[in-house]
Structures are given as structure tokens and as C-alpha cells.
Amino acid sequence: MDIERPSNVTLFDFVGGLQLLRNSNIRTAIPVVLIGVCVCGALCNLLVLLVFIRDFRKGRGSEVKALLASLASTDLLILLLCAPVRAVTYYKQIWTLGSFVCKTTDWFQHSCIVAKTFILAATTRSKHTFMGEEEDGFQNATWIHGALVFVWLVAMLFSLPQLLFATLVPYSLDEVICVSEMPVCASEFMSLFYKIYPTAVFVVPVIFTLAYYTKTLHGAVNNAPNPRHQSKVTLVLLCLSGALGLMLLPEWGTFTWIRLGFNRPPVGLLIFADVLFYTCSSVFPVLLMTMYDDVRQGLVSFWYIATCRPRKHAPTTVCKLCVKPDGNGAEACSNEVSSNAKDKTFPDLEHFWTGRRNTHVEDEHDPVPWEKDEKMLQMAVESNQTGSRQQECA
């Protein structure tokens, strides 16, 4: 990786991914890894979003679910808009995506990083009764909308230097690279800014969130009115905060290392930080799907809908959800009914055909004709009951 710092700038760094790498194996392997992480993470985040949308449509929303849905949306933006840019850059090793993408790619990625950290910190303000069992939805959603707008405004403002200093630089006759150049006149202010920036948007929020959920988990286990449910959700948020802090630490470490003017980190560390950053956006939905009960139950419901829906061309198999009449709760069951189509009788006509099959020539000299009438009436009632049960099962 050949890079020379111009004499009139104090910072010269690649934007949008490492460029000018000579190792052909890295140029092939890293894009494949990034594309795999991007596809898996995008699918998982979409599933999580579908579960949350379903809960909100059914009136089972809560404040923490709204914030987690925003977190999944942010991860989806990172995987769909930022990761492909890195993959193309690693493969081409020069910049081919134009001036607009060069200026905005790192700015947008850093905005998403800061927004993720602040959104997780905002979950400490949300109601931690997590009305999942008695939830009527949350009444006051105004503060959530205001918090999300504030978070994204702050994130975009803090990341503005990544937009201002990004530029295209000629590398050869018909090739350019995308770099960040900080002029000498701004070096003193930006040196102070790059000491405050990582501390304010990463270190402090992550430490605060981890400390808060550790304390909340201890209180939920010992003193909460519903300790089992509340401690589970608190544990999920604690794991999300811990994963965010650990998996973004190399990214923030290398970023600060370069901006404060130290020697360039090893290329392997820079690549590892990039891959781990995008993996973080894929790990978040996996944690939600495996640890968060509401998300897991939503996925199970989607599975039943996808696999147990009656097929139009196979009427002999019927899958349904049965509810016990004694009120003990709902249980999923699969009933398989096999019948011959030509022998099938509609329930509404069951009584008619039963009566027709049982008709015979009555004896005019029968001394007790009313007994036969009673038998016919009883058979008609039984056939009606059979038809009603078949309708309910169908």
C-alpha cells in the first residue's frame, strides 16, 4: 500500500476502504467476506423488523421495541449502503464510484455508528416494564420520535469532518483514489476535536449503558414485580451494549490512532476492524432472535404461517391452530384429514341425503308408527351435530 502525505496537509488517509493494496488474495477474499456478512445480516434485520411491525400492527408495541426497530433499521442501512462500497473498493483498489460517494460514504457510515450508540443509550430512558404481557402499546410516543430526530441530527453534525475533508486525488493517468486531506490551518482545532469526538460518541455512552443495565439487571432479579420477564429483556439490552462496545473498539481505535497523527496501524488491523464493524450489524439481529422472547415468538408465528397454510391444490391436508375450550391457553396442532373427493358430502346437505338414504316403504298396518318417527328425528339431530363438527374442523 503506497501512500505519500503531501507537504501542505497534516492528515492523509484513505476514505471508503483501503486502496492500493498489492496482495491479490486480500483483494478477492475481503469482498467475498463482506458480501456474505452483508447478505446474512440484511436478511436477519429484515426478519426482526417484520416481527416488530407485526407487533405494532396488533397493538403490542412498546417503547423499547420502537428503539430496537430503529436500531435494526440503522444496521440495515449500514449493510446495504456502506458495506457494498467497501467491497467494491477492496476489489478495485482504486476509486471508481464518483465524487459524491467519495465525500459522503465515511460521513454516512460514521453517522450510523454514532446513531447506534445513542439509540442504545436512549433505551435506558424507555419504560422497562416492557409491557409484553399486559401491553396496550405505549401511550407517549412523542419523546421517542423527538429522541430519534435529535440522535440523528447530533450524529450527522459530529461526523461532518468526514464530509468536509474527503476528496479525490489523481493516482495515475486515468485512475484516482479517495482520501481525507486535512489542511495545516485546521490541524490544531481538529486535533482537539478528534480527542473529544470518540470519547463523547462512543466511550461515554457505552460505559453509561453497560453500567445502567448491569445495575438494572441486579434490581430486576431481586426486586422487580415480574423479575423473570424484566430480567430477560434487560439481559438482551446488556448483551447488545457489550457487543457494540467490543466489536466497534477496533474501528474507533484505528480511527483515533490515525487522526491523532501516530504512525499508521498495520494493514491487517485495519482490515480486521472493517470486517468486525460490519459483522456487528449482523450479530445484533441474531442476538435479538435468540434471546428476545417477543422476537422469537414472532418468528415462530411466521414459520407456522409459511408452513401450515392450507394449499389450494391439496385439500386433504389442513393445518390450523387449535385453542382449548377450557381456557388453559393456545396450543399449536396439526391435523391431517384424508378423504375421497367423490364421497365427500357438504355439511349443509348432510341431513337431506341421510333422510333420502333411510327412506323405505312404510308398513300401512304398523301398530306403532310413532316409534319410527322418533328414530328418524333422532338420526336427523345426530347428522346435524356431525355436520357442525365437520364445519368447525374445516
mmCIF file of C-alpha atoms in Angstrom:
data_model
loop_
_atom_site.group_PDB
_atom_site.id
_atom_site.type_symbol
_atom_site.label_atom_id
_atom_site.label_comp_id
_atom_site.label_asym_id
_atom_site.label_seq_id
_atom_site.Cartn_x
_atom_site.Cartn_y
_atom_site.Cartn_z
ATOM 1 C CA MET A 1 0.000 0.000 0.000
ATOM 2 C CA ASP A 2 1.811 3.084 -1.275
ATOM 3 C CA ILE A 3 0.718 6.425 0.152
ATOM 4 C CA GLU A 4 2.652 9.678 0.476
ATOM 5 C CA ARG A 5 1.436 12.582 2.543
ATOM 6 C CA PRO A 6 1.508 15.938 0.698
ATOM 7 C CA SER A 7 3.515 18.676 2.354
ATOM 8 C CA ASN A 8 0.572 21.052 2.877
ATOM 9 C CA VAL A 9 -1.667 18.646 4.828
ATOM 10 C CA THR A 10 -1.372 17.123 8.299
ATOM 11 C CA LEU A 11 -3.668 14.162 7.673
ATOM 12 C CA PHE A 12 -3.753 11.912 4.655
ATOM 13 C CA ASP A 13 -5.891 8.779 4.914
ATOM 14 C CA PHE A 14 -7.973 6.559 2.673
ATOM 15 C CA VAL A 15 -11.751 7.031 2.546
ATOM 16 C CA GLY A 16 -14.215 4.294 1.672
ATOM 17 C CA GLY A 17 -11.818 1.428 2.302
ATOM 18 C CA LEU A 18 -8.150 0.631 1.856
ATOM 19 C CA GLN A 19 -6.788 1.226 -1.629
ATOM 20 C CA LEU A 20 -3.559 0.470 -3.480
ATOM 21 C CA LEU A 21 -3.091 -2.917 -1.785
ATOM 22 C CA ARG A 22 -0.716 -5.229 -3.642
ATOM 23 C CA ASN A 23 -1.913 -8.550 -2.198
ATOM 24 C CA SER A 24 -4.259 -10.160 -4.731
ATOM 25 C CA ASN A 25 -5.589 -12.671 -2.178
ATOM 26 C CA ILE A 26 -6.879 -9.866 0.035
ATOM 27 C CA ARG A 27 -8.476 -8.180 -2.956
ATOM 28 C CA THR A 28 -10.511 -11.331 -3.599
ATOM 29 C CA ALA A 29 -11.187 -12.657 -0.095
ATOM 30 C CA ILE A 30 -12.312 -9.475 1.671
ATOM 31 C CA PRO A 31 -15.082 -8.583 -0.828
ATOM 32 C CA VAL A 32 -16.434 -12.150 -0.595
ATOM 33 C CA VAL A 33 -16.476 -11.973 3.210
ATOM 34 C CA LEU A 34 -18.145 -8.558 3.190
ATOM 35 C CA ILE A 35 -20.828 -9.666 0.718
ATOM 36 C CA GLY A 36 -21.584 -12.773 2.801
ATOM 37 C CA VAL A 37 -21.850 -10.740 6.001
ATOM 38 C CA CYS A 38 -23.987 -8.150 4.207
ATOM 39 C CA VAL A 39 -26.496 -10.684 2.822
ATOM 40 C CA CYS A 40 -26.897 -12.650 6.076
ATOM 41 C CA GLY A 41 -27.148 -9.518 8.214
ATOM 42 C CA ALA A 42 -29.646 -7.831 5.893
ATOM 43 C CA LEU A 43 -31.961 -10.870 5.940
ATOM 44 C CA CYS A 44 -31.797 -11.140 9.738
ATOM 45 C CA ASN A 45 -32.508 -7.430 10.213
ATOM 46 C CA LEU A 46 -35.452 -7.629 7.817
ATOM 47 C CA LEU A 47 -36.942 -10.518 9.813
ATOM 48 C CA VAL A 48 -36.561 -8.568 13.056
ATOM 49 C CA LEU A 49 -38.211 -5.516 11.501
ATOM 50 C CA LEU A 50 -41.112 -7.626 10.219
ATOM 51 C CA VAL A 51 -41.668 -9.024 13.719
ATOM 52 C CA PHE A 52 -41.706 -5.549 15.258
ATOM 53 C CA ILE A 53 -44.039 -4.205 12.541
ATOM 54 C CA ARG A 54 -46.404 -7.119 13.194
ATOM 55 C CA ASP A 55 -46.370 -6.389 16.936
ATOM 56 C CA PHE A 56 -47.155 -2.723 16.374
ATOM 57 C CA ARG A 57 -49.994 -3.524 13.971
ATOM 58 C CA LYS A 58 -51.522 -5.802 16.601
ATOM 59 C CA GLY A 59 -51.203 -3.194 19.351
ATOM 60 C CA ARG A 60 -48.390 -4.951 21.203
ATOM 61 C CA GLY A 61 -45.785 -2.258 20.749
ATOM 62 C CA SER A 62 -43.616 -0.731 23.434
ATOM 63 C CA GLU A 63 -41.010 1.994 23.726
ATOM 64 C CA VAL A 64 -38.095 -0.402 23.809
ATOM 65 C CA LYS A 65 -39.411 -2.195 20.701
ATOM 66 C CA ALA A 66 -39.583 1.114 18.828
ATOM 67 C CA LEU A 67 -35.954 1.862 19.678
ATOM 68 C CA LEU A 68 -34.810 -1.664 18.799
ATOM 69 C CA ALA A 69 -36.637 -1.367 15.471
ATOM 70 C CA SER A 70 -34.722 1.870 14.836
ATOM 71 C CA LEU A 71 -31.503 0.055 15.694
ATOM 72 C CA ALA A 72 -32.315 -2.728 13.207
ATOM 73 C CA SER A 73 -33.112 -0.109 10.543
ATOM 74 C CA THR A 74 -29.742 1.556 11.135
ATOM 75 C CA ASP A 75 -27.939 -1.778 10.804
ATOM 76 C CA LEU A 76 -29.838 -2.434 7.589
ATOM 77 C CA LEU A 77 -28.690 0.917 6.164
ATOM 78 C CA ILE A 78 -25.079 0.127 7.065
ATOM 79 C CA LEU A 79 -25.201 -3.291 5.413
ATOM 80 C CA LEU A 80 -26.996 -2.154 2.266
ATOM 81 C CA LEU A 81 -25.305 1.217 1.638
ATOM 82 C CA CYS A 82 -21.874 1.141 3.296
ATOM 83 C CA ALA A 83 -20.660 -2.464 3.046
ATOM 84 C CA PRO A 84 -21.008 -2.692 -0.786
ATOM 85 C CA VAL A 85 -18.856 0.437 -1.159
ATOM 86 C CA ARG A 86 -16.088 -1.196 0.909
ATOM 87 C CA ALA A 87 -16.376 -4.422 -1.099
ATOM 88 C CA VAL A 88 -16.015 -2.601 -4.433
ATOM 89 C CA THR A 89 -13.079 -0.557 -3.128
ATOM 90 C CA TYR A 90 -11.219 -3.618 -1.850
ATOM 91 C CA TYR A 91 -11.746 -5.360 -5.182
ATOM 92 C CA LYS A 92 -10.840 -2.456 -7.493
ATOM 93 C CA GLN A 93 -8.092 -0.947 -5.286
ATOM 94 C CA ILE A 94 -8.778 2.427 -6.882
ATOM 95 C CA TRP A 95 -11.826 4.685 -6.600
ATOM 96 C CA THR A 96 -14.493 4.114 -9.263
ATOM 97 C CA LEU A 97 -17.688 5.353 -7.555
ATOM 98 C CA GLY A 98 -17.513 9.079 -8.248
ATOM 99 C CA SER A 99 -17.009 12.250 -6.239
ATOM 100 C CA PHE A 100 -20.376 12.259 -4.431
ATOM 101 C CA VAL A 101 -19.926 8.779 -2.953
ATOM 102 C CA CYS A 102 -16.324 9.626 -2.026
ATOM 103 C CA LYS A 103 -17.449 12.615 0.023
ATOM 104 C CA THR A 104 -20.457 11.022 1.683
ATOM 105 C CA THR A 105 -19.547 7.384 2.336
ATOM 106 C CA ASP A 106 -17.443 7.829 5.508
ATOM 107 C CA TRP A 107 -19.708 10.637 6.734
ATOM 108 C CA PHE A 108 -22.811 8.472 6.414
ATOM 109 C CA GLN A 109 -21.102 5.449 7.982
ATOM 110 C CA HIS A 110 -19.930 7.447 10.985
ATOM 111 C CA SER A 111 -23.398 8.959 11.338
ATOM 112 C CA CYS A 112 -24.827 5.440 11.573
ATOM 113 C CA ILE A 113 -22.175 4.380 14.113
ATOM 114 C CA VAL A 114 -22.917 7.341 16.372
ATOM 115 C CA ALA A 115 -26.677 6.874 15.951
ATOM 116 C CA LYS A 116 -26.429 3.203 17.010
ATOM 117 C CA THR A 117 -24.563 4.103 20.173
ATOM 118 C CA PHE A 118 -27.000 6.875 21.104
ATOM 119 C CA ILE A 119 -30.073 4.748 20.323
ATOM 120 C CA LEU A 120 -28.841 2.041 22.690
ATOM 121 C CA ALA A 121 -28.223 4.713 25.311
ATOM 122 C CA ALA A 122 -31.771 6.034 24.731
ATOM 123 C CA THR A 123 -33.214 2.614 25.646
ATOM 124 C CA THR A 124 -32.199 3.373 29.233
ATOM 125 C CA ARG A 125 -34.862 6.105 29.203
ATOM 126 C CA SER A 126 -37.595 3.820 27.854
ATOM 127 C CA LYS A 127 -40.030 2.045 30.146
ATOM 128 C CA HIS A 128 -38.540 -1.158 31.450
ATOM 129 C CA THR A 129 -41.775 -2.801 32.487
ATOM 130 C CA PHE A 130 -41.733 -3.948 28.831
ATOM 131 C CA MET A 131 -45.485 -4.372 28.686
ATOM 132 C CA GLY A 132 -45.088 -7.549 26.649
ATOM 133 C CA GLU A 133 -47.702 -9.476 28.611
ATOM 134 C CA GLU A 134 -50.021 -6.698 29.576
ATOM 135 C CA GLU A 135 -49.024 -4.272 26.885
ATOM 136 C CA ASP A 136 -51.650 -1.993 25.491
ATOM 137 C CA GLY A 137 -48.961 -0.281 23.420
ATOM 138 C CA PHE A 138 -47.156 2.757 24.640
ATOM 139 C CA GLN A 139 -49.139 5.917 25.136
ATOM 140 C CA ASN A 140 -46.437 8.583 24.843
ATOM 141 C CA ALA A 141 -44.514 8.097 21.597
ATOM 142 C CA THR A 142 -43.647 11.778 21.209
ATOM 143 C CA TRP A 143 -40.417 11.573 23.170
ATOM 144 C CA ILE A 144 -39.268 8.593 21.066
ATOM 145 C CA HIS A 145 -39.774 10.489 17.806
ATOM 146 C CA GLY A 146 -38.038 13.521 19.286
ATOM 147 C CA ALA A 147 -35.181 11.387 20.620
ATOM 148 C CA LEU A 148 -34.599 9.723 17.235
ATOM 149 C CA VAL A 149 -34.586 13.070 15.411
ATOM 150 C CA PHE A 150 -32.155 14.500 17.986
ATOM 151 C CA VAL A 151 -29.897 11.421 17.780
ATOM 152 C CA TRP A 152 -29.594 11.575 14.001
ATOM 153 C CA LEU A 153 -29.007 15.336 13.953
ATOM 154 C CA VAL A 154 -26.223 15.048 16.519
ATOM 155 C CA ALA A 155 -24.714 12.068 14.710
ATOM 156 C CA MET A 156 -24.647 13.869 11.352
ATOM 157 C CA LEU A 157 -23.175 17.043 12.875
ATOM 158 C CA PHE A 158 -20.429 15.188 14.744
ATOM 159 C CA SER A 159 -19.454 13.366 11.525
ATOM 160 C CA LEU A 160 -19.227 16.487 9.332
ATOM 161 C CA PRO A 161 -15.367 16.494 9.208
ATOM 162 C CA GLN A 162 -15.524 13.183 7.313
ATOM 163 C CA LEU A 163 -17.572 15.019 4.676
ATOM 164 C CA LEU A 164 -15.507 18.213 4.553
ATOM 165 C CA PHE A 165 -12.048 16.668 4.170
ATOM 166 C CA ALA A 166 -12.867 13.833 1.725
ATOM 167 C CA THR A 167 -11.636 14.419 -1.822
ATOM 168 C CA LEU A 168 -10.487 12.653 -4.971
ATOM 169 C CA VAL A 169 -6.750 12.631 -5.741
ATOM 170 C CA PRO A 170 -5.207 11.578 -9.089
ATOM 171 C CA TYR A 171 -3.073 8.460 -8.796
ATOM 172 C CA SER A 172 -2.109 7.739 -12.373
ATOM 173 C CA LEU A 173 -3.082 8.900 -15.828
ATOM 174 C CA ASP A 174 -6.681 7.655 -15.652
ATOM 175 C CA GLU A 175 -7.002 6.489 -12.046
ATOM 176 C CA VAL A 176 -7.995 8.318 -8.864
ATOM 177 C CA ILE A 177 -8.137 7.440 -5.186
ATOM 178 C CA CYS A 178 -10.456 8.763 -2.464
ATOM 179 C CA VAL A 179 -8.638 10.192 0.557
ATOM 180 C CA SER A 180 -9.136 12.503 3.520
ATOM 181 C CA GLU A 181 -6.872 15.575 3.487
ATOM 182 C CA MET A 182 -6.807 17.888 6.489
ATOM 183 C CA PRO A 183 -5.070 21.221 5.818
ATOM 184 C CA VAL A 184 -2.479 22.629 8.177
ATOM 185 C CA CYS A 185 -4.672 25.615 9.130
ATOM 186 C CA ALA A 186 -7.253 23.298 10.725
ATOM 187 C CA SER A 187 -4.803 20.954 12.430
ATOM 188 C CA GLU A 188 -4.941 22.448 15.940
ATOM 189 C CA PHE A 189 -8.723 22.540 16.166
ATOM 190 C CA MET A 190 -9.140 19.105 14.593
ATOM 191 C CA SER A 191 -6.535 17.600 16.914
ATOM 192 C CA LEU A 192 -8.668 18.677 19.879
ATOM 193 C CA PHE A 193 -11.860 17.586 18.104
ATOM 194 C CA TYR A 194 -10.561 14.073 17.426
ATOM 195 C CA LYS A 195 -9.787 13.668 21.130
ATOM 196 C CA ILE A 196 -13.299 14.713 22.169
ATOM 197 C CA TYR A 197 -15.222 13.046 19.338
ATOM 198 C CA PRO A 198 -14.567 9.327 20.132
ATOM 199 C CA THR A 199 -14.940 9.935 23.855
ATOM 200 C CA ALA A 200 -18.264 11.757 23.541
ATOM 201 C CA VAL A 201 -19.944 9.497 20.972
ATOM 202 C CA PHE A 202 -18.513 6.084 21.868
ATOM 203 C CA VAL A 203 -16.684 5.697 25.175
ATOM 204 C CA VAL A 204 -19.059 7.608 27.474
ATOM 205 C CA PRO A 205 -22.372 6.265 26.035
ATOM 206 C CA VAL A 206 -21.161 2.645 26.020
ATOM 207 C CA ILE A 207 -19.820 2.793 29.601
ATOM 208 C CA PHE A 208 -23.013 4.510 30.802
ATOM 209 C CA THR A 209 -25.252 1.956 29.048
ATOM 210 C CA LEU A 210 -23.303 -1.043 30.363
ATOM 211 C CA ALA A 211 -23.306 0.331 33.919
ATOM 212 C CA TYR A 212 -27.017 1.137 33.788
ATOM 213 C CA TYR A 213 -28.089 -2.281 32.551
ATOM 214 C CA THR A 214 -25.804 -4.082 34.959
ATOM 215 C CA LYS A 215 -27.444 -2.214 37.827
ATOM 216 C CA THR A 216 -30.931 -2.690 36.329
ATOM 217 C CA LEU A 217 -30.375 -6.428 35.874
ATOM 218 C CA HIS A 218 -29.388 -6.778 39.520
ATOM 219 C CA GLY A 219 -32.505 -4.872 40.597
ATOM 220 C CA ALA A 220 -34.772 -6.796 38.236
ATOM 221 C CA VAL A 221 -33.644 -10.155 39.596
ATOM 222 C CA ASN A 222 -34.150 -9.152 43.214
ATOM 223 C CA ASN A 223 -36.870 -6.502 43.436
ATOM 224 C CA ALA A 224 -38.913 -6.334 40.225
ATOM 225 C CA PRO A 225 -42.630 -7.287 40.305
ATOM 226 C CA ASN A 226 -42.091 -9.535 37.281
ATOM 227 C CA PRO A 227 -38.407 -10.452 37.652
ATOM 228 C CA ARG A 228 -38.253 -13.210 35.079
ATOM 229 C CA HIS A 229 -39.618 -11.204 32.144
ATOM 230 C CA GLN A 230 -37.894 -7.936 33.022
ATOM 231 C CA SER A 231 -34.510 -9.542 33.676
ATOM 232 C CA LYS A 232 -34.633 -11.321 30.304
ATOM 233 C CA VAL A 233 -35.154 -8.095 28.351
ATOM 234 C CA THR A 234 -32.569 -6.262 30.435
ATOM 235 C CA LEU A 235 -30.086 -9.054 29.744
ATOM 236 C CA VAL A 236 -30.739 -8.698 25.997
ATOM 237 C CA LEU A 237 -30.014 -4.966 26.102
ATOM 238 C CA LEU A 238 -26.924 -5.542 28.238
ATOM 239 C CA CYS A 239 -25.611 -8.072 25.685
ATOM 240 C CA LEU A 240 -26.326 -5.657 22.823
ATOM 241 C CA SER A 241 -24.397 -2.895 24.589
ATOM 242 C CA GLY A 242 -21.472 -5.197 25.352
ATOM 243 C CA ALA A 243 -21.329 -6.484 21.771
ATOM 244 C CA LEU A 244 -21.414 -2.921 20.436
ATOM 245 C CA GLY A 245 -18.557 -1.832 22.682
ATOM 246 C CA LEU A 246 -16.321 -4.820 21.904
ATOM 247 C CA MET A 247 -16.937 -5.058 18.164
ATOM 248 C CA LEU A 248 -16.598 -1.332 17.450
ATOM 249 C CA LEU A 249 -13.491 -0.883 19.612
ATOM 250 C CA PRO A 250 -11.013 -1.770 16.784
ATOM 251 C CA GLU A 251 -12.800 0.603 14.383
ATOM 252 C CA TRP A 252 -12.720 3.509 16.804
ATOM 253 C CA GLY A 253 -9.167 2.633 17.927
ATOM 254 C CA THR A 254 -7.684 2.710 14.418
ATOM 255 C CA PHE A 255 -9.709 5.800 13.506
ATOM 256 C CA THR A 256 -8.395 7.748 16.526
ATOM 257 C CA TRP A 257 -4.896 6.362 16.064
ATOM 258 C CA ILE A 258 -4.633 7.795 12.545
ATOM 259 C CA ARG A 259 -6.369 11.113 13.330
ATOM 260 C CA LEU A 260 -4.087 11.916 16.255
ATOM 261 C CA GLY A 261 -1.028 11.714 13.997
ATOM 262 C CA PHE A 262 0.560 8.467 15.129
ATOM 263 C CA ASN A 263 2.162 6.003 12.737
ATOM 264 C CA ARG A 264 -0.250 4.127 10.508
ATOM 265 C CA PRO A 265 -1.688 0.947 12.074
ATOM 266 C CA PRO A 266 -0.863 -2.394 10.414
ATOM 267 C CA VAL A 267 -2.893 -3.180 7.333
ATOM 268 C CA GLY A 268 -4.160 -6.394 8.931
ATOM 269 C CA LEU A 269 -5.584 -4.458 11.875
ATOM 270 C CA LEU A 270 -7.362 -2.022 9.556
ATOM 271 C CA ILE A 271 -8.940 -4.866 7.572
ATOM 272 C CA PHE A 272 -9.930 -6.685 10.775
ATOM 273 C CA ALA A 273 -11.591 -3.508 12.090
ATOM 274 C CA ASP A 274 -13.594 -3.112 8.861
ATOM 275 C CA VAL A 275 -14.827 -6.709 8.835
ATOM 276 C CA LEU A 276 -15.664 -6.676 12.552
ATOM 277 C CA PHE A 277 -17.621 -3.443 12.170
ATOM 278 C CA TYR A 278 -19.964 -4.927 9.550
ATOM 279 C CA THR A 279 -20.181 -8.193 11.458
ATOM 280 C CA CYS A 280 -21.513 -6.189 14.416
ATOM 281 C CA SER A 281 -24.517 -5.137 12.334
ATOM 282 C CA SER A 282 -25.189 -8.819 11.599
ATOM 283 C CA VAL A 283 -24.730 -10.009 15.189
ATOM 284 C CA PHE A 284 -27.326 -7.616 16.624
ATOM 285 C CA PRO A 285 -30.377 -9.231 14.943
ATOM 286 C CA VAL A 286 -29.065 -12.713 15.789
ATOM 287 C CA LEU A 287 -28.930 -11.746 19.475
ATOM 288 C CA LEU A 288 -32.494 -10.428 19.270
ATOM 289 C CA MET A 289 -33.777 -13.563 17.532
ATOM 290 C CA THR A 290 -32.172 -15.921 20.030
ATOM 291 C CA MET A 291 -32.579 -14.025 23.302
ATOM 292 C CA TYR A 292 -35.612 -11.731 22.995
ATOM 293 C CA ASP A 293 -38.790 -13.756 23.656
ATOM 294 C CA ASP A 294 -41.124 -11.470 21.669
ATOM 295 C CA VAL A 295 -38.935 -11.667 18.554
ATOM 296 C CA ARG A 296 -38.524 -15.413 18.884
ATOM 297 C CA GLN A 297 -42.281 -15.951 19.245
ATOM 298 C CA GLY A 298 -42.894 -13.712 16.233
ATOM 299 C CA LEU A 299 -40.531 -15.807 14.130
ATOM 300 C CA VAL A 300 -42.329 -18.975 15.259
ATOM 301 C CA SER A 301 -45.635 -17.412 14.179
ATOM 302 C CA PHE A 302 -44.181 -16.578 10.765
ATOM 303 C CA TRP A 303 -42.972 -20.168 10.471
ATOM 304 C CA TYR A 304 -46.469 -21.520 11.181
ATOM 305 C CA ILE A 305 -47.992 -19.110 8.676
ATOM 306 C CA ALA A 306 -45.484 -20.170 5.999
ATOM 307 C CA THR A 307 -45.692 -23.933 6.582
ATOM 308 C CA CYS A 308 -49.225 -24.543 7.884
ATOM 309 C CA ARG A 309 -51.300 -22.549 5.424
ATOM 310 C CA PRO A 310 -53.783 -24.847 3.569
ATOM 311 C CA ARG A 311 -52.784 -25.462 -0.016
ATOM 312 C CA LYS A 312 -55.302 -24.825 -2.767
ATOM 313 C CA HIS A 313 -54.335 -27.935 -4.733
ATOM 314 C CA ALA A 314 -54.043 -30.272 -1.730
ATOM 315 C CA PRO A 315 -57.354 -30.081 0.184
ATOM 316 C CA THR A 316 -56.642 -33.325 2.032
ATOM 317 C CA THR A 317 -54.139 -31.625 4.370
ATOM 318 C CA VAL A 318 -55.352 -28.979 6.798
ATOM 319 C CA CYS A 319 -53.060 -27.213 9.278
ATOM 320 C CA LYS A 320 -54.517 -24.996 11.928
ATOM 321 C CA LEU A 321 -54.114 -23.548 15.399
ATOM 322 C CA CYS A 322 -56.410 -25.170 17.960
ATOM 323 C CA VAL A 323 -57.499 -23.444 21.155
ATOM 324 C CA LYS A 324 -58.517 -25.498 24.138
ATOM 325 C CA PRO A 325 -62.106 -24.769 25.187
ATOM 326 C CA ASP A 326 -61.259 -24.960 28.883
ATOM 327 C CA GLY A 327 -59.218 -21.718 28.638
ATOM 328 C CA ASN A 328 -55.839 -23.239 29.504
ATOM 329 C CA GLY A 329 -54.182 -21.408 26.619
ATOM 330 C CA ALA A 330 -53.439 -21.805 22.929
ATOM 331 C CA GLU A 331 -51.501 -24.716 21.583
ATOM 332 C CA ALA A 332 -50.417 -25.356 18.025
ATOM 333 C CA CYS A 333 -51.524 -28.579 16.478
ATOM 334 C CA SER A 334 -51.533 -30.023 13.020
ATOM 335 C CA ASN A 335 -54.481 -32.184 11.959
ATOM 336 C CA GLU A 336 -54.253 -34.261 8.843
ATOM 337 C CA VAL A 337 -57.581 -35.280 7.298
ATOM 338 C CA SER A 338 -57.637 -37.681 4.336
ATOM 339 C CA SER A 339 -60.855 -38.296 2.416
ATOM 340 C CA ASN A 340 -62.033 -39.319 -1.027
ATOM 341 C CA ALA A 341 -63.352 -36.373 -3.046
ATOM 342 C CA LYS A 342 -66.191 -38.290 -4.610
ATOM 343 C CA ASP A 343 -67.508 -39.488 -1.228
ATOM 344 C CA LYS A 344 -67.374 -36.022 0.333
ATOM 345 C CA THR A 345 -70.774 -34.580 1.306
ATOM 346 C CA PHE A 346 -71.376 -30.936 2.077
ATOM 347 C CA PRO A 347 -72.457 -30.405 5.716
ATOM 348 C CA ASP A 348 -75.495 -28.363 4.686
ATOM 349 C CA LEU A 349 -76.877 -31.289 2.664
ATOM 350 C CA GLU A 350 -75.952 -33.990 5.162
ATOM 351 C CA HIS A 351 -79.439 -34.118 6.680
ATOM 352 C CA PHE A 352 -81.097 -34.263 3.240
ATOM 353 C CA TRP A 353 -79.017 -37.180 1.959
ATOM 354 C CA THR A 354 -79.285 -39.018 5.277
ATOM 355 C CA GLY A 355 -83.040 -38.807 5.121
ATOM 356 C CA ARG A 356 -83.051 -39.974 1.492
ATOM 357 C CA ARG A 357 -80.874 -42.990 2.244
ATOM 358 C CA ASN A 358 -83.006 -44.046 5.179
ATOM 359 C CA THR A 359 -86.390 -43.798 3.416
ATOM 360 C CA HIS A 360 -88.272 -47.021 2.813
ATOM 361 C CA VAL A 361 -91.819 -48.147 2.201
ATOM 362 C CA GLU A 362 -93.694 -47.966 5.443
ATOM 363 C CA ASP A 363 -95.986 -50.686 6.512
ATOM 364 C CA GLU A 364 -99.558 -49.429 6.480
ATOM 365 C CA HIS A 365 -100.526 -51.985 9.132
ATOM 366 C CA ASP A 366 -97.772 -50.995 11.632
ATOM 367 C CA PRO A 367 -99.479 -50.790 15.072
ATOM 368 C CA VAL A 368 -96.927 -48.255 16.481
ATOM 369 C CA PRO A 369 -95.883 -45.876 13.636
ATOM 370 C CA TRP A 370 -94.746 -43.087 16.044
ATOM 371 C CA GLU A 371 -91.664 -45.099 17.103
ATOM 372 C CA LYS A 372 -90.249 -44.848 13.571
ATOM 373 C CA ASP A 373 -90.863 -41.096 13.551
ATOM 374 C CA GLU A 374 -88.901 -40.737 16.825
ATOM 375 C CA LYS A 375 -85.998 -42.762 15.390
ATOM 376 C CA MET A 376 -85.929 -40.605 12.247
ATOM 377 C CA LEU A 377 -85.904 -37.420 14.330
ATOM 378 C CA GLN A 378 -83.036 -38.688 16.484
ATOM 379 C CA MET A 379 -80.998 -39.645 13.395
ATOM 380 C CA ALA A 380 -81.585 -36.192 11.900
ATOM 381 C CA VAL A 381 -80.323 -34.463 15.080
ATOM 382 C CA GLU A 382 -77.210 -36.646 15.139
ATOM 383 C CA SER A 383 -76.448 -35.928 11.492
ATOM 384 C CA ASN A 384 -76.788 -32.145 12.085
ATOM 385 C CA GLN A 385 -74.348 -32.360 15.007
ATOM 386 C CA THR A 386 -71.880 -34.293 12.809
ATOM 387 C CA GLY A 387 -72.123 -31.654 10.084
ATOM 388 C CA SER A 388 -71.492 -28.827 12.594
ATOM 389 C CA ARG A 389 -68.353 -30.553 13.904
ATOM 390 C CA GLN A 390 -67.037 -31.004 10.372
ATOM 391 C CA GLN A 391 -67.606 -27.299 9.655
ATOM 392 C CA GLU A 392 -65.652 -26.313 12.770
ATOM 393 C CA CYS A 393 -62.769 -28.622 11.867
ATOM 394 C CA ALA A 394 -62.684 -27.309 8.299
#
